[in-house]
Amino acid sequence: MSHDAIRRQVVGRGIPLPGTDIDTDRIIPARFLKTVTFEGLEEHVFEDDRLQVPDHPFNHGLYRGATVLLVGQNFGCGSSREHAPEALRRWGIRGIVGESFGEIFFGNCTALGMPCLAVAAEDLEWLMKSTAQHPDREILVDVENREVRVAERIIPAMIPEDHRNQLLTGTWNATVVLLEAGEEIERVAKSLPYVTGY
Amino acid sequence: MAETLLDKVWRAHTVRMLPSGQTQLFISLHLIHEVTSPQAFQMIREANLKVRFPERTFATIDHIVPTASQLRPFGDVLAEEMTVHLVRSCKEFGIHFFDLDSGWQGIVHVIGPELGLTQPGITIACGDSHTSTHGALGALAFGIGTSQVRDVLATQCLALAKPKIRQIRVEGRLTRGVYAKDVILAIIQRLGVKGGAGYAYEYAGPVVEAMSMEERLTICNMSIEGGARLGYVNPDATTFNYLRGRPFAPQGEAFDRAVACWKSMRTESGASFDDVVILDGGSIQPVVTWGINPGQSVEVNERIPDPADAPETERTAWAEALAFMSFEPGQRIGGTRIDVAFIGSCTNARLSDLRAAAEVARGRKVAKGVRALVVPGSQAVAKAAEAEGLHEIFEKAGFAWRNAGCSLCLGMNEDKLKGREVCASSSNRNFKGRQGSPTGRTLLMSPAMVAAAAIAGEVTDVRKVLR
């Protein structure tokens, strides 16, 4: 595996985005999916929310350059569009810390080498407040040790072992790993009843 | 030990265990559409890879197709470009494409089952979260992102962790005017929009067993709205009868052999589940959403709840939803004025859905000022509906009868809400902005309830019309 692909930790400033059940339609509205590439999606990240809420964190110059996104429960639920994590990544986000995540979104983030870690509600509340008060403060998202570190505080975090493994070994591009099975794929295919005409 | 369908299908399709702890799972059927595949094809080209099993991928266009006129080139240049891309990629890699002139084009989750591509005991993937729909036939069907579309194209496999299973038993019998849509909305109301995270939902019990295949498709379709990536129903005689004679189903003696195989895929009695939830089907009423996620719903004769009564973790979300929808706590959902009525989507645009809506629309008129449209889920659905004159019932009542596509479910084509319009919709998501207007408002309900709302001009109990 390429050494560059290893994701032990993400370090950077945070951007707090309160709210629960923020779906992928809100992260990137469907009209921006009318494209055959992912280019330029960062310009439209949260576009409708940003227009309706002038105070939206993604409108603040204060948070420009942030790399760690802080979110609430069930972030990224809904549509499977990888345009959502791509829009965030292209905006500059490299890791997400939240209470919980939509399952497909979570997998899509890992597939882009962007770790999502879950923390307890009260820790998240503190993280959001502390980041709003000290936007310049660095947050360390530690995939290896399953924790988030800010100033002196160490917050325990959760990431499923399989995703953690993929990030730590740089094997989150699953195509490369799946190809290694070689002819074993054809062997399994030939054992399946519908492949052999039942 | 007694096994579940999930256990059996998972085991049969396991290629190997991966160092990460995930399973390398062989994917029987890959469905693609124009929105989430172009970047994946590009990655395949850039990495100099081949499509490993081109005969196991099938394509159509659904999200961006206009539903009024489908003459090429499309008026929308971006939609045209996406279509051209998909056609080109399919040609380049030898993938079967159900084009507009094929007679089989339609929403990917409608055409899979109707073509007989979707079968019991297989694994399915599609770059679309509503892939859970196909579980209705006893398949394991995963909604995936574009990187995973690339994985499947290149290897016909996915790297996945095996989910837990929650069996959801719906006991008793549904009452008249209550549909599959109400059942799944009631399930999501009870378990929440994140309750299914990490789970596959196995739908069971007398209500589900009595359901037609199309009703089961509606239930499984919205598993993802409950947070569950997949949902399934054990295959039975309803499944086998549905599949018999379909173009891609096994034919002749092979069909009988297939049925024997499919029967062996069922969850065995005595199998254990990680969780079991039981609902009384007889007490389910027509459901309408009042908020901005599909779990925020009430029975049609109930009042919109007060955030003050919400569980503490939901209080802010309820208040945000009420503010967006311009609803007051305690207001009755019945009587809410609507501007648009939409019957369509991968949830509810099959023949039986259109029949249920037509039963309500027959001999009645859409209320003044309401824009109403019926969008069949596929060309085959449209043809069957037209053969029995459903289009005439709708058109006489004042509904527009359109061509197949995703339409107003998601605002990627010409069908969109305008401004703060309120839409009674048979689709699956009431997210902010979902129907194409950032401030548009969606009320999810069954197709019959949408038809009743179209005629009354406001949310109304369809049972009053059916009586």
XYZ file of C-alpha atoms in Angstrom:
665
model
C 0.000 0.000 0.000
C 1.097 3.521 -0.626
C 2.518 5.142 2.477
C 0.674 8.345 1.543
C -2.617 6.559 1.997
C -2.086 5.886 5.707
C -4.443 7.937 7.873
C -3.287 7.765 11.479
C -4.554 11.174 12.439
C -5.987 14.419 11.210
C -4.805 17.662 12.767
C -6.332 21.041 12.094
C -8.785 23.688 13.088
C -12.416 22.729 13.611
C -15.719 23.897 12.198
C -18.769 23.212 14.383
C -22.032 22.384 12.589
C -24.839 21.832 15.097
C -28.038 19.997 14.175
C -29.244 16.408 13.934
C -30.169 14.300 10.914
C -28.388 16.570 8.430
C -28.902 14.575 5.240
C -26.754 14.414 2.123
C -29.327 16.455 0.162
C -28.477 19.305 2.496
C -24.731 18.742 2.246
C -24.982 18.959 -1.542
C -28.403 19.670 -3.079
C -29.364 17.370 -5.957
C -29.200 20.028 -8.654
C -25.413 20.100 -8.266
C -25.241 16.371 -9.023
C -25.899 17.145 -12.677
C -22.265 16.614 -13.558
C -20.035 13.792 -14.695
C -17.160 14.736 -12.382
C -16.821 15.811 -8.742
C -15.046 19.031 -9.696
C -16.234 22.279 -8.175
C -18.649 20.654 -5.711
C -16.947 22.478 -2.827
C -18.475 25.735 -4.034
C -21.955 24.414 -3.361
C -21.470 22.597 -0.076
C -24.540 23.323 2.143
C -25.601 25.908 -0.436
C -29.300 26.060 0.475
C -28.670 26.051 4.224
C -26.080 28.793 3.780
C -28.518 30.986 1.888
C -31.240 30.495 4.474
C -29.000 30.842 7.511
C -26.596 33.768 7.030
C -24.871 32.726 10.247
C -24.126 29.228 8.870
C -20.614 28.134 9.923
C -19.644 27.525 6.293
C -20.352 31.231 5.670
C -17.926 32.354 8.377
C -14.502 33.552 7.322
C -13.521 32.479 10.820
C -13.670 28.800 9.913
C -12.050 29.024 6.501
C -9.174 26.590 6.391
C -10.720 24.285 8.995
C -10.118 20.598 8.378
C -12.096 18.918 11.158
C -15.879 19.023 10.865
C -17.901 18.662 14.084
C -21.457 17.349 13.654
C -24.398 15.990 15.642
C -26.416 12.791 15.320
C -27.021 10.838 12.109
C -24.933 13.157 9.980
C -25.022 12.242 6.278
C -28.227 10.204 6.404
C -30.280 9.731 3.245
C -28.973 9.543 -0.292
C -25.841 7.499 -1.030
C -24.350 10.285 -3.149
C -20.576 10.329 -2.721
C -20.837 13.901 -3.972
C -21.521 14.783 -0.304
C -18.187 13.675 1.208
C -16.453 14.777 -2.001
C -17.889 18.293 -1.591
C -16.696 18.390 2.028
C -13.260 17.007 1.145
C -12.804 19.455 -1.694
C -13.833 22.288 0.645
C -10.961 21.216 2.867
C -12.425 18.810 5.420
C -10.102 15.886 6.244
C -11.867 14.281 9.202
C -15.289 14.370 10.863
C -16.167 14.045 14.531
C -19.828 13.534 15.375
C -22.348 11.761 17.551
C -23.348 9.311 14.823
C -23.379 8.990 11.037
C -25.548 7.714 8.223
C -24.149 4.308 7.324
C -23.569 4.763 3.585
C -22.088 8.231 4.089
C -19.753 6.824 6.732
C -18.481 4.163 4.319
C -18.123 6.710 1.532
C -15.949 8.866 3.792
C -13.662 5.943 4.579
C -13.497 5.155 0.862
C -12.073 8.658 0.378
C -9.608 8.252 3.238
C -11.562 10.663 5.413
C -12.035 9.278 8.937
C -15.319 9.736 10.832
C -15.120 9.274 14.599
C -18.036 9.140 17.005
C -17.917 10.746 20.440
C -20.414 11.024 23.303
C -23.048 13.768 23.172
C -21.631 15.743 26.095
C -18.107 15.615 24.656
C -19.397 16.801 21.349
C -21.235 19.670 22.959
C -18.022 20.710 24.670
C -16.064 20.356 21.406
C -18.544 22.537 19.536
C -18.534 25.218 22.234
C -14.803 25.184 22.652
C -14.283 25.434 18.883
C -16.739 28.331 18.601
C -14.859 30.127 21.398
C -11.389 29.296 20.105
C -11.665 28.734 16.362
C -7.881 28.843 16.054
C -7.366 25.936 18.397
C -6.101 22.746 16.790
C -8.056 19.552 17.064
C -6.288 16.241 16.740
C -8.405 13.383 15.455
C -6.469 10.286 16.391
C -7.632 7.243 14.452
C -4.934 5.011 15.858
C -5.689 5.673 19.519
C -9.404 6.297 19.030
C -9.469 9.685 20.635
C -9.877 13.361 19.925
C -7.437 15.744 21.574
C -8.014 19.460 22.045
C -5.795 21.589 24.283
C -5.309 19.441 27.394
C -8.427 17.440 26.965
C -8.491 13.863 25.639
C -11.869 12.647 24.451
C -12.477 8.949 23.835
C -13.820 8.278 20.341
C -15.221 5.311 18.470
C -14.556 3.996 14.993
C -15.437 0.467 13.906
C -12.383 -1.759 13.780
C -12.705 -2.571 10.055
C -12.735 1.082 9.027
C -9.926 1.887 11.460
C -7.861 -0.907 9.907
C -8.456 0.387 6.404
C -7.344 3.883 7.395
C -4.300 2.807 9.416
C -3.028 0.440 6.736
C -3.853 2.772 3.858
C -6.160 0.191 2.278
C -9.308 2.316 2.050
C -9.241 2.132 -1.734
C -11.066 -1.195 -1.625
C -10.645 -1.897 -5.343
C -6.951 -2.579 -4.839
C -7.649 -4.995 -1.984
C -10.551 -6.744 -3.717
C -8.486 -7.321 -6.870
C -5.987 -9.306 -4.800
C -8.508 -12.134 -4.556
C -7.677 -12.887 -8.189
C -9.277 -16.011 -9.619
C -10.936 -16.744 -6.300
C -13.712 -14.381 -7.436
C -14.447 -16.519 -10.509
C -14.308 -19.672 -8.385
C -16.981 -18.347 -6.017
C -19.069 -17.134 -8.956
C -19.023 -20.621 -10.465
C -20.302 -22.110 -7.204
C -23.452 -19.968 -7.198
C -26.693 -21.604 -8.300
C -27.896 -18.761 -10.517
C -24.578 -18.664 -12.352
C -24.859 -22.315 -13.283
C -28.519 -22.056 -14.354
C -29.938 -23.359 -11.042
C -28.099 -23.723 14.378
C -31.061 -22.257 12.540
C -29.922 -19.644 10.050
C -31.412 -16.469 8.647
C -31.647 -15.611 4.966
C -28.921 -13.041 5.593
C -26.592 -15.722 7.020
C -27.132 -18.038 4.060
C -26.815 -15.484 1.294
C -23.824 -13.872 2.983
C -22.007 -17.197 3.303
C -22.709 -18.271 -0.275
C -21.304 -15.009 -1.624
C -18.244 -14.748 0.605
C -15.070 -14.721 -1.456
C -12.743 -14.313 1.519
C -12.218 -12.477 4.778
C -10.209 -9.302 4.348
C -7.394 -8.196 6.642
C -9.579 -5.268 7.759
C -12.110 -7.742 9.180
C -14.610 -7.068 6.397
C -15.949 -9.717 4.060
C -15.196 -9.684 0.355
C -18.693 -10.334 -0.939
C -19.506 -11.341 -4.512
C -22.218 -9.156 -6.035
C -24.674 -10.992 -8.271
C -26.309 -7.978 -9.859
C -25.063 -4.435 -10.284
C -27.507 -1.736 -11.358
C -26.280 1.654 -12.480
C -27.793 4.979 -13.477
C -26.492 8.257 -14.838
C -25.834 10.146 -11.581
C -23.483 8.042 -9.481
C -21.628 6.060 -12.162
C -19.778 8.466 -14.506
C -17.013 9.216 -12.000
C -16.654 5.474 -11.305
C -16.172 4.707 -14.997
C -13.583 7.464 -15.123
C -11.700 5.904 -12.187
C -11.754 2.548 -13.998
C -10.260 4.167 -17.106
C -7.626 6.060 -15.143
C -6.544 2.933 -13.266
C -6.456 0.960 -16.522
C -8.917 -1.591 -15.193
C -11.551 -3.678 -16.935
C -15.140 -4.281 -15.967
C -14.754 -7.767 -14.545
C -18.242 -9.176 -15.241
C -19.937 -6.767 -17.690
C -22.849 -9.175 -18.078
C -23.711 -8.632 -14.382
C -24.208 -4.868 -14.674
C -27.354 -3.289 -16.119
C -27.948 0.389 -16.741
C -30.820 2.770 -17.258
C -31.519 6.496 -16.928
C -34.001 7.725 -14.357
C -32.900 10.636 -12.137
C -32.397 13.317 -14.779
C -34.826 12.269 -17.516
C -37.537 14.818 -18.225
C -41.009 13.314 -17.775
C -42.942 15.634 -20.074
C -41.099 15.222 -23.370
C -38.358 12.644 -23.621
C -37.202 13.564 -27.112
C -33.416 13.620 -27.483
C -31.426 15.710 -27.207
C -32.988 16.748 -23.899
C -33.635 20.473 -23.450
C -31.460 20.377 -20.342
C -27.896 20.228 -21.694
C -26.495 18.797 -18.452
C -29.063 15.989 -18.487
C -28.188 15.313 -22.108
C -24.471 15.245 -21.298
C -24.983 12.750 -18.463
C -27.030 10.527 -20.734
C -24.435 10.640 -23.499
C -21.764 9.721 -20.942
C -23.673 6.723 -19.663
C -24.460 5.442 -23.151
C -20.810 5.803 -24.122
C -19.522 4.038 -20.996
C -21.969 1.169 -21.452
C -20.827 0.724 -25.049
C -17.169 0.938 -24.105
C -17.427 -1.701 -21.389
C -20.116 -3.946 -22.906
C -22.870 -3.195 -20.400
C -26.546 -3.689 -21.199
C -28.378 -0.371 -21.240
C -32.169 -0.022 -21.046
C -32.569 3.088 -23.160
C -35.667 5.218 -23.682
C -36.593 3.229 -26.789
C -36.216 -0.159 -25.085
C -39.692 -0.296 -23.551
C -37.999 -1.153 -20.239
C -36.534 2.182 -19.157
C -37.642 3.365 -15.745
C -36.578 3.963 -12.180
C -33.796 1.497 -11.525
C -35.599 0.040 -8.471
C -38.778 -0.453 -10.437
C -37.225 -2.127 -13.469
C -34.933 -4.564 -11.607
C -37.836 -6.549 -10.150
C -40.134 -6.201 -13.162
C -37.442 -7.533 -15.512
C -36.844 -10.468 -13.195
C -33.230 -9.365 -12.688
C -33.907 -9.126 -8.965
C -34.153 -12.657 -7.594
C -34.200 -14.351 -4.184
C -30.908 -15.318 -2.628
C -28.737 -12.977 -4.658
C -26.673 -9.918 -3.739
C -27.391 -6.596 -5.408
C -25.600 -3.273 -5.380
C -26.500 0.067 -6.900
C -25.202 3.574 -6.398
C -28.449 4.641 -4.847
C -29.629 4.378 -1.255
C -33.049 2.999 -2.255
C -31.427 -0.201 -3.479
C -32.891 -1.686 -0.284
C -36.096 -1.971 -2.358
C -34.902 -5.185 -4.014
C -34.814 -7.010 -0.686
C -38.564 -7.490 -1.126
C -37.759 -10.537 -3.249
C -35.396 -12.019 -0.668
C -32.171 -10.512 -2.001
C -29.490 -8.661 -0.047
C -29.421 -5.282 -1.734
C -26.914 -2.570 -0.816
C -27.012 1.116 -1.614
C -23.436 2.178 -2.338
C -21.348 5.241 -3.103
C -19.391 5.937 -6.260
C -16.093 4.475 -4.973
C -17.969 1.249 -4.359
C -19.528 1.413 -7.841
C -15.902 1.400 -9.007
C -15.189 -1.590 -6.720
C -18.070 -3.565 -8.216
C -17.224 -2.655 -11.809
C -13.606 -3.685 -11.311
C -14.079 -6.786 -9.165
C -17.805 -7.655 -8.929
C -17.222 -7.536 -5.171
C -17.709 -5.248 -2.203
C -15.828 -5.027 1.072
C -18.542 -5.057 3.731
C -19.134 -5.795 7.378
C -22.000 -8.184 8.042
C -24.912 -6.281 9.555
C -26.933 -7.278 12.590
C -30.541 -8.327 11.989
C -33.699 -6.882 13.445
C -36.852 -8.780 12.663
C -39.867 -6.517 12.395
C -43.077 -8.491 12.732
C -46.301 -6.825 11.673
C -49.133 -8.815 13.229
C -52.852 -8.836 12.475
C -54.427 -7.335 9.364
C -54.407 -3.906 7.820
C -57.712 -2.071 7.699
C -59.193 -0.504 4.546
C -57.459 2.679 3.425
C -54.191 1.675 5.085
C -51.385 0.777 2.688
C -47.821 -0.555 2.677
C -46.623 3.050 2.758
C -48.442 3.614 6.036
C -46.862 0.462 7.462
C -43.311 1.563 6.686
C -43.968 5.125 7.844
C -45.374 3.693 11.090
C -42.274 1.516 11.502
C -39.972 4.510 10.984
C -42.067 6.606 13.375
C -41.665 3.912 16.012
C -37.971 3.089 15.527
C -36.728 6.475 14.346
C -34.666 7.524 11.350
C -31.442 6.277 12.896
C -32.815 3.202 14.676
C -31.736 0.909 11.860
C -28.065 1.914 11.713
C -25.939 -1.223 11.591
C -28.965 -3.452 11.005
C -30.627 -5.286 8.178
C -34.389 -5.280 8.642
C -36.191 -8.572 8.107
C -39.876 -7.775 7.588
C -42.165 -10.605 8.647
C -45.485 -11.445 10.217
C -48.992 -11.959 8.791
C -49.333 -8.446 7.332
C -46.101 -8.748 5.357
C -46.850 -12.334 4.314
C -50.251 -11.238 2.990
C -48.710 -8.405 0.979
C -48.274 -8.448 -2.786
C -44.757 -8.163 -4.156
C -45.317 -4.499 -4.998
C -46.368 -3.733 -1.427
C -43.270 -5.494 -0.119
C -41.148 -3.395 -2.495
C -42.619 -0.252 -0.917
C -41.753 -1.454 2.585
C -38.188 -2.493 1.761
C -37.657 0.698 -0.253
C -37.847 2.875 2.835
C -35.615 0.722 5.060
C -32.921 3.333 4.470
C -35.227 6.068 5.785
C -35.247 4.081 9.019
C -31.443 4.050 8.976
C -31.171 0.408 7.834
C -29.025 -0.026 4.752
C -30.912 -3.161 3.775
C -34.289 -4.713 4.322
C -35.700 -7.991 3.086
C -38.695 -10.282 3.080
C -38.317 -14.054 2.968
C -39.251 -15.408 -0.467
C -42.502 -17.351 -0.715
C -45.198 -18.290 -3.256
C -45.950 -14.582 -3.810
C -42.323 -14.052 -4.802
C -42.172 -17.073 -7.098
C -45.464 -16.238 -8.823
C -44.295 -12.677 -9.325
C -41.084 -13.821 -11.008
C -42.541 -16.502 -13.260
C -42.264 -15.514 -16.921
C -40.292 -12.309 -16.400
C -37.670 -11.720 -19.114
C -34.562 -12.283 -16.985
C -36.056 -14.883 -14.627
C -35.115 -18.511 -15.240
C -37.474 -20.096 -17.776
C -39.062 -23.540 -18.061
C -37.484 -26.302 -16.013
C -34.787 -23.952 -14.801
C -37.521 -21.935 -13.109
C -38.696 -24.971 -11.126
C -35.135 -25.709 -10.065
C -34.732 -22.069 -9.114
C -37.842 -22.162 -6.936
C -36.463 -25.163 -5.060
C -33.254 -23.235 -4.495
C -35.070 -20.042 -3.482
C -37.191 -21.926 -0.945
C -34.005 -23.059 0.784
C -32.905 -19.448 1.255
C -35.589 -18.550 3.801
C -34.835 -17.756 7.410
C -35.349 -21.009 9.323
C -37.728 -21.210 12.210
C -35.877 -20.858 15.473
C -33.250 -18.554 13.944
C -32.172 -15.884 16.367
C -32.150 -12.154 15.721
C -30.192 -9.345 17.312
C -33.500 -7.635 17.957
C -37.205 -8.250 17.372
C -39.872 -5.560 17.111
C -43.573 -6.322 16.911
C -46.222 -3.976 15.533
C -49.965 -4.424 15.469
C -50.965 -3.964 11.820
C -54.617 -3.525 12.734
C -53.924 -0.347 14.654
C -51.924 1.346 11.876
C -53.743 4.384 10.458
C -52.970 6.452 7.360
C -49.752 8.331 8.155
C -48.627 11.800 7.054
C -45.255 13.427 7.775
C -45.234 16.922 9.264
C -41.491 17.536 9.441
C -38.217 17.345 7.564
C -37.330 13.713 8.108
C -39.509 10.653 7.448
C -39.766 9.809 11.150
C -41.564 13.058 11.918
C -45.095 11.885 11.217
C -48.579 11.567 12.691
C -51.754 9.684 11.863
C -53.937 11.666 9.493
C -56.423 12.542 12.236
C -53.808 13.522 14.792
C -52.374 16.876 15.725
C -48.823 17.996 14.998
C -46.844 17.450 18.198
C -45.331 20.074 20.459
C -41.525 20.102 20.700
C -42.038 20.588 24.433
C -43.304 16.989 24.504
C -40.394 15.642 22.456
C -37.675 13.443 23.908
C -34.921 15.823 24.978
C -32.578 14.764 22.185
C -35.235 15.518 19.559
C -36.559 18.825 20.882
C -34.391 21.147 18.781
C -34.941 19.024 15.678
C -38.727 19.169 16.103
C -38.658 22.931 16.571
C -36.457 23.327 13.495
C -38.864 21.153 11.479
C -41.950 23.078 12.606
C -40.298 26.389 11.765
C -39.310 25.169 8.295
C -42.778 23.762 7.618
C -44.594 26.777 9.146
C -46.675 24.506 11.347
C -47.857 25.306 14.857
C -47.702 22.693 17.594
C -51.160 21.222 18.146
C -52.340 22.058 14.641
C -54.233 19.253 12.877
C -52.341 17.786 9.907
C -55.696 17.164 8.227
C -56.795 20.308 6.431
C -53.255 21.403 5.511
C -53.567 23.154 2.144
C -51.438 21.718 -0.642
C -50.132 23.242 -3.877
C -48.774 20.135 -5.568
C -49.721 16.450 -5.577
C -47.094 13.949 -6.729
C -47.759 10.278 -7.342
C -44.521 8.586 -8.318
C -40.989 7.530 -7.181
C -39.286 4.201 -6.505
C -41.442 3.926 -3.383
C -44.874 4.178 -4.944
C -45.040 4.257 -8.755
C -45.929 0.669 -9.545
C -49.159 -0.517 -11.110
C -50.897 -1.274 -7.795
C -49.980 2.192 -6.494
C -51.497 3.804 -9.567
C -54.598 1.627 -9.230
C -55.049 2.684 -5.604
C -54.721 6.343 -6.543
C -57.028 5.937 -9.552
C -59.679 4.379 -7.322
C -59.733 7.683 -5.440
C -59.428 9.926 -8.510
C -62.108 8.178 -10.582
C -64.959 10.552 -11.384
C -63.505 13.359 -9.266
C -61.623 16.570 -10.010
C -58.314 17.893 -8.755
C -58.958 20.984 -6.613
C -58.476 24.362 -8.225
C -54.945 25.672 -7.884
C -53.411 22.249 -7.245
C -50.769 21.015 -9.699
C -51.113 17.235 -9.792
C -48.965 14.726 -11.602
C -48.740 10.976 -11.940
C -45.359 9.631 -12.990
C -45.252 5.878 -13.616
C -42.138 4.171 -12.305
C -41.242 2.587 -15.623
C -42.269 2.338 -19.234
C -43.689 -1.101 -18.465
C -45.803 0.300 -15.622
C -47.006 3.104 -17.914
C -47.974 0.614 -20.617
C -49.839 -1.649 -18.191
C -51.638 1.310 -16.613
C -52.643 2.665 -20.009
C -53.917 -0.769 -21.049
C -56.448 -0.601 -18.235
C -57.278 3.050 -18.819
C -55.775 4.466 -15.628
C -54.201 7.371 -17.525
C -57.663 8.443 -18.688
C -59.031 8.384 -15.150
C -56.151 10.581 -14.019
C -56.325 12.952 -16.983
C -60.078 13.388 -16.657
C -59.579 14.249 -13.012
C -56.956 16.859 -13.931
C -53.716 15.007 -13.175
C -50.887 15.261 -15.701
C -49.903 11.781 -16.962
C -46.157 11.674 -17.494
C -43.359 9.463 -18.786
C -41.304 7.262 -16.473
C -38.581 8.728 -14.264
C -37.673 9.839 -10.751
C -39.423 13.153 -11.401
C -40.421 15.288 -8.423
C -38.918 12.957 -5.832
C -35.574 14.704 -5.948
C -35.390 17.850 -8.059
C -32.825 16.708 -10.624
C -35.090 17.151 -13.619
C -37.703 19.636 -14.769
C -40.243 18.552 -12.148
C -39.621 20.730 -9.105
C -41.450 22.592 -6.401
C -41.402 26.376 -6.600
C -40.784 28.627 -3.635
C -42.539 27.491 -0.471
C -45.041 25.211 -2.190
C -46.487 22.367 -0.140
C -46.471 18.983 -1.864
C -48.473 15.895 -0.946
C -46.037 13.274 -2.155
C -45.924 9.498 -2.473
C -42.106 9.626 -2.475
C -39.709 8.742 0.330
C -37.953 11.872 1.579
C -39.270 15.088 3.075
C -35.793 16.547 3.551
C -35.364 20.301 3.236
C -34.955 21.160 -0.433
C -35.443 17.582 -1.564
C -38.092 18.330 -4.168
C -36.048 20.971 -5.958
C -36.977 24.169 -4.138
C -34.725 25.029 -1.190
C -37.793 26.178 0.761
C -40.328 23.703 -0.679
C -42.302 21.595 1.796
C -43.059 17.893 1.473
C -45.760 15.821 3.148
C -45.135 12.101 2.650
C -48.130 9.774 2.431
C -49.547 6.848 0.462
C -50.509 7.307 -3.222
C -54.211 7.016 -2.350
C -53.790 9.713 0.294
C -52.016 11.918 -2.278
C -54.911 11.455 -4.692
C -57.384 12.343 -1.928
C -55.347 15.443 -1.045
C -55.210 16.482 -4.709
C -58.981 16.370 -4.920
C -59.707 18.032 -1.581
C -56.920 20.590 -2.054
C -55.801 19.723 1.451
C -54.631 16.762 3.496
C -57.603 14.538 4.083
C -58.375 11.025 5.330
C -58.632 8.837 2.231
C -61.030 6.538 4.078
C -63.729 9.206 3.862
C -63.418 9.087 0.077
C -63.281 5.305 -0.131
C -66.393 4.821 1.973
